[in-house]
XYZ file of C-alpha atoms in Angstrom:
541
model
C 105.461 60.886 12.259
C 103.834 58.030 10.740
C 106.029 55.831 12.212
C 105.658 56.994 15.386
C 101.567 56.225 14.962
C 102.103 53.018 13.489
C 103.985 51.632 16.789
C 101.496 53.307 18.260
C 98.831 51.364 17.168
C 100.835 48.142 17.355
C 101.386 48.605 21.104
C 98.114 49.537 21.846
C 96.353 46.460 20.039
C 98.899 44.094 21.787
C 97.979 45.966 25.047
C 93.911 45.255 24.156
C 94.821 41.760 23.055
C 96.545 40.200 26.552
C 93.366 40.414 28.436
C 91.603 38.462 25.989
C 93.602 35.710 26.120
C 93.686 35.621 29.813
C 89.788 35.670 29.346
C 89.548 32.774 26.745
C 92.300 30.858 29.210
C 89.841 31.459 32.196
C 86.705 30.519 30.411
C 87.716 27.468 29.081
C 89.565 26.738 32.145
C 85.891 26.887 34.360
C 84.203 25.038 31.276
C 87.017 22.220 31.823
C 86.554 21.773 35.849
C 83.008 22.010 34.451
C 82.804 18.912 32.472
C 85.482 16.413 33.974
C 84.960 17.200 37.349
C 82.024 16.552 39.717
C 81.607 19.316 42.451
C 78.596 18.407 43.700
C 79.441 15.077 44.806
C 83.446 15.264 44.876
C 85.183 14.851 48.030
C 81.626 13.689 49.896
C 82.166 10.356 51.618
C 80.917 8.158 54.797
C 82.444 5.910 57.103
C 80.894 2.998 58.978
C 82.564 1.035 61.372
C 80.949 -1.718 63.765
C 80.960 -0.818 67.578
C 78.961 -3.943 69.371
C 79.189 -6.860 69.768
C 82.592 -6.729 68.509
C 84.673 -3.655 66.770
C 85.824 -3.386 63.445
C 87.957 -0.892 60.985
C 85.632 1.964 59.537
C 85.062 1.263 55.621
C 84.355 4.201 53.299
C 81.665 4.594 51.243
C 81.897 7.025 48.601
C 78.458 7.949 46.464
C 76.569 5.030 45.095
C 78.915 2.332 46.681
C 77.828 -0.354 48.806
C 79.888 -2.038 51.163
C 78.619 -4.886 53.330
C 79.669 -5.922 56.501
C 78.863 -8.979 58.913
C 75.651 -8.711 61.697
C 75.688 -11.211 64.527
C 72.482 -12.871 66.325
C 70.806 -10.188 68.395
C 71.991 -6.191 68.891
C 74.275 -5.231 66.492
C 75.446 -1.251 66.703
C 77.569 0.637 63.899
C 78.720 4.434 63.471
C 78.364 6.050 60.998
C 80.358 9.233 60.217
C 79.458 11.405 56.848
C 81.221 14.704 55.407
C 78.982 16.148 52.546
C 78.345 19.207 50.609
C 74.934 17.930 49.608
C 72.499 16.393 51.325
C 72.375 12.514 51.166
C 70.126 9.376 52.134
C 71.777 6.205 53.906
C 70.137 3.106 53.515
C 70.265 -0.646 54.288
C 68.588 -4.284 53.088
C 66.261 -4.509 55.532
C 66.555 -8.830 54.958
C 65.974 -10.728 58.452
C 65.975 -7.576 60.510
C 63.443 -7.178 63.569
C 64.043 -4.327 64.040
C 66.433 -0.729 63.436
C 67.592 2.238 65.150
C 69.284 5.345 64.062
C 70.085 7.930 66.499
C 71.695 11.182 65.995
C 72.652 13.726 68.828
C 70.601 11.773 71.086
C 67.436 11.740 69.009
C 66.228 8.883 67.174
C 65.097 10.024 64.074
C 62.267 8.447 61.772
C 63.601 6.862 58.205
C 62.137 8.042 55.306
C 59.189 6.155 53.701
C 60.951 3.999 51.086
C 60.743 0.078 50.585
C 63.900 -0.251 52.546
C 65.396 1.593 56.040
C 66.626 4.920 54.762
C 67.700 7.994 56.492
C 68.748 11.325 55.349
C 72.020 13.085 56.005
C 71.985 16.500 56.120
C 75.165 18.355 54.348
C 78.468 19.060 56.352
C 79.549 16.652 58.912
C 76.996 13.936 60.377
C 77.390 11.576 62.873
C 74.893 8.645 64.133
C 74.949 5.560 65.970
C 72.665 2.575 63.922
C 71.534 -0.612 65.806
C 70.059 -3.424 64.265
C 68.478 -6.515 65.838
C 68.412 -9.334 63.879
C 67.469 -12.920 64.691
C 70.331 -14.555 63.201
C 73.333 -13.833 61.250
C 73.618 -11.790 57.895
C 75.418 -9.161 55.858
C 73.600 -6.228 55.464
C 74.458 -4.167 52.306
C 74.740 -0.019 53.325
C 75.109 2.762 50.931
C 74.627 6.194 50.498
C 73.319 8.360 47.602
C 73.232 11.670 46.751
C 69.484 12.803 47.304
C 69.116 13.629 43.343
C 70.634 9.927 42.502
C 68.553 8.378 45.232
C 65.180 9.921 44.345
C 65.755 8.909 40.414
C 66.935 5.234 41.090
C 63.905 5.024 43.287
C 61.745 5.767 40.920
C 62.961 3.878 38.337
C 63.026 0.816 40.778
C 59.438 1.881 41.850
C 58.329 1.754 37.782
C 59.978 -1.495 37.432
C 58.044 -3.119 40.081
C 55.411 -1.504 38.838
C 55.056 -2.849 35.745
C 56.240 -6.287 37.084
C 53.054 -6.208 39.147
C 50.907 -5.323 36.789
C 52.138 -7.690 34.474
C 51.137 -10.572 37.355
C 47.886 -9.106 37.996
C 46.906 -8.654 34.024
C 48.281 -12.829 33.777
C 46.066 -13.526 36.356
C 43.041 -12.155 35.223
C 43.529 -12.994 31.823
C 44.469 -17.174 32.291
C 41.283 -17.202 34.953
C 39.010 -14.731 32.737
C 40.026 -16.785 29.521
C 40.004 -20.573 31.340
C 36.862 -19.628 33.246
C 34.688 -22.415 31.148
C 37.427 -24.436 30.712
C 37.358 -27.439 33.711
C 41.064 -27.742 33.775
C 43.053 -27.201 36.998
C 46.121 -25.633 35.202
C 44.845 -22.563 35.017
C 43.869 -21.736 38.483
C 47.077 -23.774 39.272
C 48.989 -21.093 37.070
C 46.905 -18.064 38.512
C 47.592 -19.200 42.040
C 51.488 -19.289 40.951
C 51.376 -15.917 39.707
C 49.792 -14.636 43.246
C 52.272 -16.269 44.935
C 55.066 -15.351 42.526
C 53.937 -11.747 43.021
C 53.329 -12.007 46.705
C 56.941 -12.659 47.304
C 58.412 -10.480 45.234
C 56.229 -7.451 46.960
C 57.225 -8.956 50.404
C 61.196 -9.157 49.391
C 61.349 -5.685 47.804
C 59.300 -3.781 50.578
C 56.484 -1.890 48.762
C 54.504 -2.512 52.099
C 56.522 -0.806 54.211
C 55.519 2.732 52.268
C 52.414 1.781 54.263
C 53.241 0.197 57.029
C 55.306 1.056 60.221
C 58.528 -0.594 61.523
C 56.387 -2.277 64.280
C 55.289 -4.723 61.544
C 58.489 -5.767 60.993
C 58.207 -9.439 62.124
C 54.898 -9.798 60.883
C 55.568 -8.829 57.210
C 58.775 -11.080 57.363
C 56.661 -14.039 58.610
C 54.331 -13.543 55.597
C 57.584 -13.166 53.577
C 58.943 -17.081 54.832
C 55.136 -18.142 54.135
C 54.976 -16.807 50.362
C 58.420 -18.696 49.954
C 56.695 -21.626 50.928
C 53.789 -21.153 48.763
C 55.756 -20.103 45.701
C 57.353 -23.254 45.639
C 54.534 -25.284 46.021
C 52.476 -23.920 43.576
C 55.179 -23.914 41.137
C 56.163 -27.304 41.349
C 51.812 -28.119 41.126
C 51.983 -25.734 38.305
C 54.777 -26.965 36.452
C 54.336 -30.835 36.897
C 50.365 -30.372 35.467
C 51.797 -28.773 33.051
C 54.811 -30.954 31.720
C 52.558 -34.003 32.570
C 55.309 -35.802 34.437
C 52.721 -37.747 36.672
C 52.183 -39.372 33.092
C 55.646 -39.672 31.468
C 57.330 -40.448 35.233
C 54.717 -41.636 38.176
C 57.321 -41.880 40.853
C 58.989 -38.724 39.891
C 55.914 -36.415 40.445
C 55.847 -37.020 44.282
C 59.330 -36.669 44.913
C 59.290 -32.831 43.510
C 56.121 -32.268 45.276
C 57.426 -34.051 48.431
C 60.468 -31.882 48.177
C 58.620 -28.566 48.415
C 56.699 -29.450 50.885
C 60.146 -30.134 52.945
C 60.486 -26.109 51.581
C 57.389 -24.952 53.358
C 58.336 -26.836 56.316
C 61.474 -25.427 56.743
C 60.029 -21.819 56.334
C 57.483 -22.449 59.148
C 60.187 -23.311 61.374
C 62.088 -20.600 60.738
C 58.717 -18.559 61.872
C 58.541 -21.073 65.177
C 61.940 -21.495 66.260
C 63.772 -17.735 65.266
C 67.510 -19.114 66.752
C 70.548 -18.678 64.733
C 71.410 -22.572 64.461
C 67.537 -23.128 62.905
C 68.016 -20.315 60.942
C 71.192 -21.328 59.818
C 70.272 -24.744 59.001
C 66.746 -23.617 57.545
C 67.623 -21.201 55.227
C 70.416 -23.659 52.983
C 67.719 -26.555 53.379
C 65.158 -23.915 51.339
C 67.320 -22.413 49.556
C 69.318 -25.984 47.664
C 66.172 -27.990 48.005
C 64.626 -25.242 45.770
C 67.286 -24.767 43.903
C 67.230 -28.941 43.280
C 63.682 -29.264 42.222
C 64.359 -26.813 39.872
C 67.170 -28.519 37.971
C 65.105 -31.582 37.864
C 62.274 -29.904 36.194
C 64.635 -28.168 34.282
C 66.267 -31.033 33.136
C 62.730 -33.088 32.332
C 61.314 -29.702 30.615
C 64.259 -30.696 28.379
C 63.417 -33.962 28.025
C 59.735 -33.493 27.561
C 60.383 -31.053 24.699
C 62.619 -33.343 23.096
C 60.062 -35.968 23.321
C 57.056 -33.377 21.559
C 55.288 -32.862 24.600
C 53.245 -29.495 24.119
C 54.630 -26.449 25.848
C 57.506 -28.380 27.314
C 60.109 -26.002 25.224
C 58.688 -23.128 26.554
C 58.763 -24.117 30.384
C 62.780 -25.233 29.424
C 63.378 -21.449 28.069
C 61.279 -20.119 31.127
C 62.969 -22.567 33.917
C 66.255 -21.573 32.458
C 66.089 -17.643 33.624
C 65.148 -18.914 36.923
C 67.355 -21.767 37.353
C 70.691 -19.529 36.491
C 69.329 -16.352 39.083
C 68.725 -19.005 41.685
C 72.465 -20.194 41.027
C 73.810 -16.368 41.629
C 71.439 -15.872 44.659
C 71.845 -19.218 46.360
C 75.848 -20.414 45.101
C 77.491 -17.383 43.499
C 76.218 -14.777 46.333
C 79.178 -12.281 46.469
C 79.571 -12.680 42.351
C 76.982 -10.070 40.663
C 75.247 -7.549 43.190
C 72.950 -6.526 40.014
C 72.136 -10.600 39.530
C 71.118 -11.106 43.227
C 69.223 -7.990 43.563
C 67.546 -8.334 40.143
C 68.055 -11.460 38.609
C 64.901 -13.754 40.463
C 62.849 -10.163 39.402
C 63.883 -10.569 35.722
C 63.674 -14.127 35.636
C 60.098 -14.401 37.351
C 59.082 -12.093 34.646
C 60.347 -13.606 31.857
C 59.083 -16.769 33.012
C 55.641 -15.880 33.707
C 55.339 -14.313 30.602
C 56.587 -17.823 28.638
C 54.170 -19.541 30.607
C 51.318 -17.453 29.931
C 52.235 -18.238 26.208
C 52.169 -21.600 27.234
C 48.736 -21.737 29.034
C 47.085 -19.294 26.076
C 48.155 -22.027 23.571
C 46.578 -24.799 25.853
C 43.293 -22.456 26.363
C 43.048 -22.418 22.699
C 43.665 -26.106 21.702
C 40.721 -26.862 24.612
C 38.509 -24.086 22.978
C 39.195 -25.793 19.420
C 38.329 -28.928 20.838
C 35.432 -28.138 22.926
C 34.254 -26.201 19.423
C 34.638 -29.764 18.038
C 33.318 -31.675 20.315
C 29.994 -29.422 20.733
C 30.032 -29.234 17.061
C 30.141 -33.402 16.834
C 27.173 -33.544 19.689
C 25.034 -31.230 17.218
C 25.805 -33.771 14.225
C 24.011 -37.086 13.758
C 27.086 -39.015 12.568
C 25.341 -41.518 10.523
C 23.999 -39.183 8.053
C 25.971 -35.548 8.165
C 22.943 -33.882 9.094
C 22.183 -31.752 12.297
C 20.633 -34.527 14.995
C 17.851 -33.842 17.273
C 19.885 -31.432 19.450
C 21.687 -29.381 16.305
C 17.870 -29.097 14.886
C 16.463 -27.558 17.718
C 19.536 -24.758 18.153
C 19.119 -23.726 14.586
C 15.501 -23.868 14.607
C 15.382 -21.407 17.437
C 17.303 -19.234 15.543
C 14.546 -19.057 12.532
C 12.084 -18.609 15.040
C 13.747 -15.581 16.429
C 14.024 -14.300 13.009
C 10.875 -15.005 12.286
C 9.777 -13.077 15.328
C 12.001 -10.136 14.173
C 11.299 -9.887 9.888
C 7.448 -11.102 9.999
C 6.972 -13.924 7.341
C 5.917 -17.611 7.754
C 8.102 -20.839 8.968
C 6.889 -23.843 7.444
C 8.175 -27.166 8.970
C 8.112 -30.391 6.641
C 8.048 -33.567 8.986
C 8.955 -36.857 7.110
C 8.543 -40.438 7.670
C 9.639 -42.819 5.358
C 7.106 -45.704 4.189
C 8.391 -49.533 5.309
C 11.414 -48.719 6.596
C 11.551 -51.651 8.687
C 10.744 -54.049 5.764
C 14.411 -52.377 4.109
C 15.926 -53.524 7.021
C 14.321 -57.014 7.867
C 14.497 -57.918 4.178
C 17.669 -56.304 3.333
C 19.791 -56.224 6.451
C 20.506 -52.399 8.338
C 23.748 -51.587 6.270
C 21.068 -51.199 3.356
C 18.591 -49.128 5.941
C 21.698 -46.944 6.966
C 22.092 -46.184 3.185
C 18.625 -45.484 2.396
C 18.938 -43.010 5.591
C 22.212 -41.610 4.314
C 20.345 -41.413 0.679
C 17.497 -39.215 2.188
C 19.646 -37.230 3.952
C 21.784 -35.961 0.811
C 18.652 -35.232 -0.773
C 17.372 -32.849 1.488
C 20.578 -31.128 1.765
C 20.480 -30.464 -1.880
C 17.015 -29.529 -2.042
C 16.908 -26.972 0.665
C 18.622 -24.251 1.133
C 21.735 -23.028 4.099
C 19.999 -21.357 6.087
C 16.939 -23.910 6.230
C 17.370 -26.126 9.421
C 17.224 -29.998 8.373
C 17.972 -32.696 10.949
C 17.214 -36.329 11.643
C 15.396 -36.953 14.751
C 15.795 -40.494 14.532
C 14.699 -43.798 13.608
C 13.270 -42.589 10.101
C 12.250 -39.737 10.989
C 13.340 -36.588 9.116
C 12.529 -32.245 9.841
C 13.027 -29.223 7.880
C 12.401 -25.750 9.241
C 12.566 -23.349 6.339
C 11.834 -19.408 6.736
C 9.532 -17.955 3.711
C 8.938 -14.146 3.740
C 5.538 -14.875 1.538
C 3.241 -18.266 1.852
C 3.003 -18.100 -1.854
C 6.488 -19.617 -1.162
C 6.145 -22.319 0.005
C 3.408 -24.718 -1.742
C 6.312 -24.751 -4.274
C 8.884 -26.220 -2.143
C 7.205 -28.589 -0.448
C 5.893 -29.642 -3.694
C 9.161 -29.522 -5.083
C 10.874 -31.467 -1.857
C 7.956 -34.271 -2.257
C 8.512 -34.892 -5.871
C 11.676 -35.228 -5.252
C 11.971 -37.331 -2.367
C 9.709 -40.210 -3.806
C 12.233 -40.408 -6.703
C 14.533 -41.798 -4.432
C 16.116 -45.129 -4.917
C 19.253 -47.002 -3.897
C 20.926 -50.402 -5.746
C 21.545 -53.639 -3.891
C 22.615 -56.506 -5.576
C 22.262 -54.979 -9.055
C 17.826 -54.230 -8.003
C 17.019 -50.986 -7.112
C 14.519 -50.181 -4.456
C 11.927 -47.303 -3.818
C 12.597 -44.858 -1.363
C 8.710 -44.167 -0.375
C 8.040 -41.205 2.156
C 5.173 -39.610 3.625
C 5.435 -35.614 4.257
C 3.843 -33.586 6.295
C 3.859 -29.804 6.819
C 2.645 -27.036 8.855
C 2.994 -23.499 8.224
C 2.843 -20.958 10.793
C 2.012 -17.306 10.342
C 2.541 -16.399 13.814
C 5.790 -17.551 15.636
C 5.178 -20.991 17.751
C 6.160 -20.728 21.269
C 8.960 -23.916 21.235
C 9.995 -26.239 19.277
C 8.109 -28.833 20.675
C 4.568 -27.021 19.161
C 6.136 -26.995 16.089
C 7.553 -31.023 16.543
C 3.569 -31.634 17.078
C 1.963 -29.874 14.598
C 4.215 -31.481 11.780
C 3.674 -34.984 13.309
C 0.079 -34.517 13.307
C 0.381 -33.116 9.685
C 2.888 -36.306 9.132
C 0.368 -38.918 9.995
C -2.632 -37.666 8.477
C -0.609 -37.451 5.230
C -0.167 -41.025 5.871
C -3.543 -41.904 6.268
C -4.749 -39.958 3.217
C -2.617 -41.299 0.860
C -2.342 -45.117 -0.322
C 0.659 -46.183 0.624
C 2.195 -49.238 -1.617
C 3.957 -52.392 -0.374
C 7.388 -52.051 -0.972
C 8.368 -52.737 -4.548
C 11.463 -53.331 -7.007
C 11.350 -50.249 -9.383
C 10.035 -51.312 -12.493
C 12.690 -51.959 -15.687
């Protein structure tokens, strides 16, 4: 009896077991199809075959593939046959296109706004007719994308673009914000490079036509040919300012500017005369002319740098990007799809970036200098003191803090006694020592912030700030004592340094500088007159 319960049990868990296993075996037969299959997009594909002028095989085009197929002068019709399961967008380069058509059950139907012709397919079988009308030979590129694919690779293209933009205007702004004082032409020569840079790029990838309507088809293409032009010239402006080759290689300079102006030529023709032979002939004359002046300024960007010319490795790095996407979109056209339709986008942003590098470096060696240089005009070199023009800057500053903390300003004018005797007597390179003498005096005596200058001749200021007048009697005491120790040694005699000094202190703040430059000249000269002032003398022992 317990045997008979035991194989009882045994069959009866066996029995419970099988459709567990057939339930594992079906789950992880869905999770399989699940993983390494794709239904969505699996067995979805389009076919486009050319109808007019001539007829050709139907290609397929399964998701995300491009295919590209030849477009004669003029009308140029193609059908297109899709079977999906999900709805899909065809598109097209729009290129040198006048104009498009896509009609579908006898309707022509409006693309979808998007920076290139695009249409969308609706799921289950489709079948249009497309016409294109294009001045003059080319290969457009058609694909189609699922609709989830196509909206996420437009936006990443749309982000891109974005930021490549942004980068051109911030450039732009920032080399004409930073260069605005600077009178250099580089930098408007770079910011109008940038423009153009930008121009075309916005031109070639379509943003416009998210705001535009097909009927401004030849117009934005005309701009397009015109911003080739113009990005040419002003890089070769840009880049020969920049390299200095009108220094290092006169008769070079022309030729590369000559050469795109031959570039801008050739794209207004191709806006005047829109036949296939012109275009034909117009569009390799831009394209290896362009590519030409680049490899020359490559090649003396080299050169340049090797020779220590500022910047000149930088514009090398920079012209190199371009040089090698110009190579893949003008030589090696069928090579790299991702190279033609990114490459010039990547190198023009690598490139401007590098040269912003390079003009930010030149901004800043022009600041420096023009610090200098400012610096140098405040200075009287002679003595290391501030001159005339270095006196009055500071000296407006104590006045305005004088205005502000209360106090008195008390200017000490000097004049030193027979000057011109030193000099007839002694020759000037004595005088310029006794000038250099007084000068190191009074910029031990007084302090930092005082303002002491030389106004000329031998005539000496000092602008001090005092926040008491019990303050200053002691100075000026102080600064007269020791001024009229002064000596200096020539030919083993020492001579007296004699000086009269006058001051004037002011409770309230003067209006200029110039009623302060009076009153201490007044205060000068009647010093003068008061005291006795002594022939000039050999100091005694």
């Amino acid at each position: 009896m317990a045997f008979k319960k035991l194989n009882f049990l045994a069959v009866l868990t066996l029995y419970l077991q099988w459709p567990k296993r057939y339930v594992l075996l079906f789950v992880g037969t869905f999770l399989t199809t699940l993983l390494f299959t794709n239904p969505v997009f699996a067995a979805q594909t389009c076919e486009v075959s050319q109808t007019y002028p001539i007829t050709t095989p139907s290609k397929t085009l399964n998701a995300d593939e491009q295919v590209r197929l030849e477009t004669r002068f003029g009308k140029n019709q193609y059908l297109v046959k899709c079977q999906l399961q999900h709805s899909g967008v065809f598109s097209f380069n729009r290129s040198t296109l006048e104009s498009f058509e896509w009609r579908q059950q006898n309707k022509i139907l409006t693309p979808i706004k998007y920076n290139k012709p695009a249409f969308l397919i609706e799921r289950g079988e489709t079948t249009a007719v497309l016409t294109l009308y294009s001045p003059m030979p080319f290969r457009p590129v058609f694909k189609w994308q699922p609709i989830e694919v196509f909206m996420q690779k437009s936006q990443q293209q749309n982000l891109i673009l974005g930021l490549f933009y942004g980068l051109c205007i911030t450039l732009i702004l920032y080399v004409l914000i930073m260069g605005s004082r600077l009178e250099d032409d580089i930098f408007k020569l770079y910011s109008l490079y940038i423009f153009c840079i930008g121009g075309f790029i916005l031109l070639q990838e379509g943003q416009l036509y998210l705001f535009l309507t097909t009927q401004h088809n030849s117009t934005l293409f005309n701009i397009y040919l015109m911003f080739i032009g113009f990005s040419v010239i002003s890089a070769t402006w840009f880049i020969c300012a920049l390299l200095q080759i009108k220094v290092s290689w006169p008769k070079v300079d022309p030729l590369l500017k000559g050469l795109a102006l031959v570039v801008m030529l050739f794209c207004i023709l191709q806006i005047l005369f829109k036949t296939p032979q012109m275009w034909n002939i117009a569009g390799k004359v831009t394209g290896y002319t362009t590519l030409v002046i680049i490899a020359v300024v490559f090649v003396l960007s080299a050169w340049q740098a090797r020779k220590g010319i500022r910047e000149a490795a930088l514009v090398f790095i920079a012209l190199s990007f371009v040089f090698v996407s110009m190579i893949f979109r003008i030589l090696l056209i069928n090579e790299s799809p991702f190279m033609r339709r990114y490459g010039l986008i990547i190198a023009f942003a690598v490139e401007s970036f590098l040269l912003a590098v390079a003009v930010s470096r030149r901004i800043s060696r022009m600041r420096i200098a023009q610090r200098r240089a400012e610096t140098e005009a405040d200075y009287d070199h002679l003595c290391g003191i501030l001159n005339r023009r270095g006196w009055g800057k500071k000296s407006a500053g104590l006045i305005e803090q004088h205005a502000k903390k209360g106090g008195v300003l008390c200017l000490m004018y000097i004049d030193l006694d027979d000057f011109k005797q030193i000099n007839d007597n002694y020759g000037h390179a004595v005088g310029d020592e006794a000038l250099c003498k007084v000068a190191a005096s009074l910029k031990r005596i007084v302090r930092t912030n005082d303002a002491v200058g030389r106004l000329g001749g031998d005539e000496f200021v000092v602008l001090a700030h005092f926040y008491t007048k019990a303050q200053v009697n002691p100075k000026t005491h102080h600064l007269k004592t020791e001024l009229n120790k002064l000596t200096i040694t020539h030919n083993d005699q020492p001579i007296a340094i004699k000086a009269s000094i006058g001051s004037s202190v002011f409770s309230e703040p003067p209006k200029n500088i110039d009623e302060i430059l009076k009153a201490g000249d007044t205060a000068m000269y009647h010093e003068k007159l008061q005291r006795k002032v002594k022939p000039l003398t050999l100091v005694d022992g």
